[in-house]
Amino acid sequence: MLAVTEGITKGHLLEVYSDPYILKVGHDHRPAAPIDHPAVTYLSAWVGETFVGAFMAIRFSPVEIEWHSLLSKTAIKDSRGLGRAFLAWAFAQPILRVTAYVIEGLESAKNYGLKLGMTLEGFRRDACIQSGQIKGVYVLGITRTDWSKS
C-alpha cells in the first residue's frame, strides 16, 4: 500500500538529506538541507510500513505550490503512485496549480513530472549552477483543471 502523509520526523528528514540519490539534484547556491519555513510542508512517502522518502511542498503563493520530490532509489517502481498521492494532497488544498522546476540533465525527473500529467511550460536558460556548471531549468506545471481530467 502506498501512502503520502503530511509531516515528517527529524530522523526521516535527516535520512532524506543524506541520501546520495536525492542529493544529486542539488545546486550550488542552495545546499541540500531541510528548509524550516512556514511556507514549507514536508510529506512522508511510504510503501507499506517502509519509509521511502518525502515530498516538499512550498506554498509559493495563495494559488500555487512548488513541488520537490525527495524519493529514494528504492521508491522508483512506486514513484508514479506516490507522485499521484502527492498531487491529490496538493489539489485538496485551495490552490490552482502545482509547479516543478527541474535542472537540465535530470531527464528522468522531467519525465517523471510529464508522466504524472504535468506540462512542459518552458525552459529557463542559464538559471542555476550545479557542480560548477551553468545549467538551465525546465518549468513543469499542472493546473487543477488538468488534474481533474486525469
Short mmCIF file of C-alpha atoms in Angstrom, two decimals:
data_model
loop_
_atom_site.label_atom_id
_atom_site.label_comp_id
_atom_site.label_asym_id
_atom_site.label_seq_id
_atom_site.Cartn_x
_atom_site.Cartn_y
_atom_site.Cartn_z
CA MET A 1 0.00 0.00 0.00
CA LEU A 2 1.31 3.44 -0.96
CA ALA A 3 0.80 6.43 1.30
CA VAL A 4 1.82 10.07 1.46
CA THR A 5 1.26 11.61 4.87
CA GLU A 6 1.66 15.21 5.95
CA GLY A 7 4.60 15.70 8.31
CA ILE A 8 7.97 14.06 8.78
CA THR A 9 10.13 13.07 11.73
CA LYS A 10 13.56 14.65 12.25
CA GLY A 11 15.13 11.23 11.73
CA HIS A 12 13.39 10.69 8.41
CA LEU A 13 14.24 14.23 7.31
CA LEU A 14 17.92 13.58 8.04
CA GLU A 15 17.67 10.29 6.15
CA VAL A 16 16.29 12.10 3.10
CA TYR A 17 19.00 14.76 3.11
CA SER A 18 21.82 12.24 3.50
CA ASP A 19 20.71 10.01 0.58
CA PRO A 20 23.20 10.39 -2.33
CA TYR A 21 20.46 9.57 -4.86
CA ILE A 22 18.40 12.51 -3.62
CA LEU A 23 21.36 14.88 -3.18
CA LYS A 24 22.32 14.64 -6.87
CA VAL A 25 19.53 17.10 -7.68
CA GLY A 26 21.04 19.88 -5.56
CA HIS A 27 22.56 23.02 -6.95
CA ASP A 28 25.41 25.26 -5.91
CA HIS A 29 23.61 28.29 -4.50
CA ARG A 30 21.45 26.33 -2.07
CA PRO A 31 22.84 23.42 -0.06
CA ALA A 32 20.72 20.29 0.10
CA ALA A 33 19.37 20.68 3.61
CA PRO A 34 15.98 20.77 5.32
CA ILE A 35 14.09 24.03 4.98
CA ASP A 36 12.40 25.28 8.12
CA HIS A 37 9.92 27.91 6.96
CA PRO A 38 6.17 28.41 7.45
CA ALA A 39 5.60 28.11 3.67
CA VAL A 40 7.22 24.63 3.56
CA THR A 41 5.37 21.39 4.25
CA TYR A 42 7.07 18.00 4.17
CA LEU A 43 5.09 14.88 3.38
CA SER A 44 6.43 11.42 4.18
CA ALA A 45 6.26 8.75 1.47
CA TRP A 46 5.56 5.15 2.45
CA VAL A 47 5.41 1.79 0.71
CA GLY A 48 3.62 -0.36 3.25
CA GLU A 49 5.46 0.17 6.55
CA THR A 50 8.68 1.30 4.82
CA PHE A 51 9.67 4.97 4.66
CA VAL A 52 10.90 5.67 1.10
CA GLY A 53 11.41 9.42 1.06
CA ALA A 54 9.44 12.61 1.09
CA PHE A 55 7.87 15.37 -0.91
CA MET A 56 8.43 19.02 -0.11
CA ALA A 57 5.63 21.46 -0.90
CA ILE A 58 6.44 25.16 -0.87
CA ARG A 59 3.40 27.43 -0.75
CA PHE A 60 4.71 29.76 -3.45
CA SER A 61 1.62 31.97 -3.48
CA PRO A 62 -2.05 31.72 -2.47
CA VAL A 63 -2.73 29.82 -5.72
CA GLU A 64 0.47 27.80 -6.30
CA ILE A 65 2.53 25.06 -4.67
CA GLU A 66 6.10 24.38 -5.76
CA TRP A 67 6.77 20.64 -5.73
CA HIS A 68 10.02 18.83 -4.86
CA SER A 69 10.22 15.04 -4.97
CA LEU A 70 12.73 13.58 -2.49
CA LEU A 71 12.19 9.87 -3.08
CA SER A 72 14.89 7.25 -2.51
CA LYS A 73 16.05 4.96 -5.31
CA THR A 74 14.11 2.12 -3.68
CA ALA A 75 10.88 4.02 -4.42
CA ILE A 76 11.37 4.13 -8.21
CA LYS A 77 8.88 1.37 -9.02
CA ASP A 78 6.25 3.05 -6.82
CA SER A 79 7.13 6.64 -7.69
CA ARG A 80 4.19 7.23 -10.03
CA GLY A 81 1.65 6.14 -7.42
CA LEU A 82 3.40 8.20 -4.75
CA GLY A 83 3.51 11.22 -7.05
CA ARG A 84 -0.21 10.91 -7.74
CA ALA A 85 -0.84 10.71 -3.99
CA PHE A 86 1.17 13.92 -3.52
CA LEU A 87 -0.80 15.68 -6.27
CA ALA A 88 -4.07 14.52 -4.70
CA TRP A 89 -2.91 16.07 -1.42
CA ALA A 90 -1.84 19.28 -3.20
CA PHE A 91 -5.15 19.70 -5.00
CA ALA A 92 -7.03 19.10 -1.76
CA GLN A 93 -5.53 22.48 -0.79
CA PRO A 94 -7.17 25.70 -2.05
CA ILE A 95 -4.69 26.15 -4.93
CA LEU A 96 -4.93 26.37 -8.71
CA ARG A 97 -1.62 24.84 -9.77
CA VAL A 98 1.49 22.83 -8.86
CA THR A 99 4.83 23.81 -10.40
CA ALA A 100 8.07 21.83 -10.55
CA TYR A 101 11.48 23.18 -11.54
CA VAL A 102 13.83 20.52 -12.92
CA ILE A 103 17.54 21.10 -13.55
CA GLU A 104 18.74 20.42 -17.08
CA GLY A 105 20.26 16.96 -17.35
CA LEU A 106 17.85 15.37 -14.89
CA GLU A 107 15.75 13.93 -17.69
CA SER A 108 14.31 11.16 -15.51
CA ALA A 109 12.94 13.81 -13.11
CA LYS A 110 11.47 15.80 -16.02
CA ASN A 111 9.90 12.65 -17.48
CA TYR A 112 8.51 11.75 -14.05
CA GLY A 113 6.58 15.01 -13.94
CA LEU A 114 5.35 14.57 -17.50
CA LYS A 115 4.13 11.03 -16.76
CA LEU A 116 2.15 12.43 -13.84
CA GLY A 117 0.30 14.78 -16.17
CA MET A 118 2.42 17.89 -15.86
CA THR A 119 3.03 20.03 -18.95
CA LEU A 120 6.41 21.36 -20.01
CA GLU A 121 5.74 25.09 -19.80
CA GLY A 122 9.19 26.45 -20.51
CA PHE A 123 12.93 26.36 -20.13
CA ARG A 124 14.92 28.96 -18.20
CA ARG A 125 18.37 29.20 -19.80
CA ASP A 126 21.41 29.60 -17.54
CA ALA A 127 19.19 29.57 -14.45
CA CYS A 128 21.40 27.71 -11.96
CA ILE A 129 24.83 26.28 -11.33
CA GLN A 130 25.20 22.61 -10.49
CA SER A 131 28.62 21.15 -9.67
CA GLY A 132 30.21 24.29 -11.08
CA GLN A 133 28.38 24.03 -14.44
CA ILE A 134 25.83 26.54 -15.68
CA LYS A 135 22.55 24.78 -16.44
CA GLY A 136 19.04 25.61 -17.48
CA VAL A 137 15.88 24.72 -15.61
CA TYR A 138 12.73 23.17 -17.04
CA VAL A 139 9.42 24.54 -15.77
CA LEU A 140 6.65 21.96 -15.48
CA GLY A 141 3.14 22.64 -14.28
CA ILE A 142 -0.23 21.07 -13.72
CA THR A 143 -3.42 23.01 -13.06
CA ARG A 144 -6.43 22.00 -11.04
CA THR A 145 -8.34 21.64 -14.34
CA ASP A 146 -5.63 19.33 -15.76
CA TRP A 147 -5.67 17.25 -12.57
CA SER A 148 -9.45 16.90 -12.57
CA LYS A 149 -9.28 15.44 -16.10
CA SER A 150 -6.61 12.84 -15.23
#
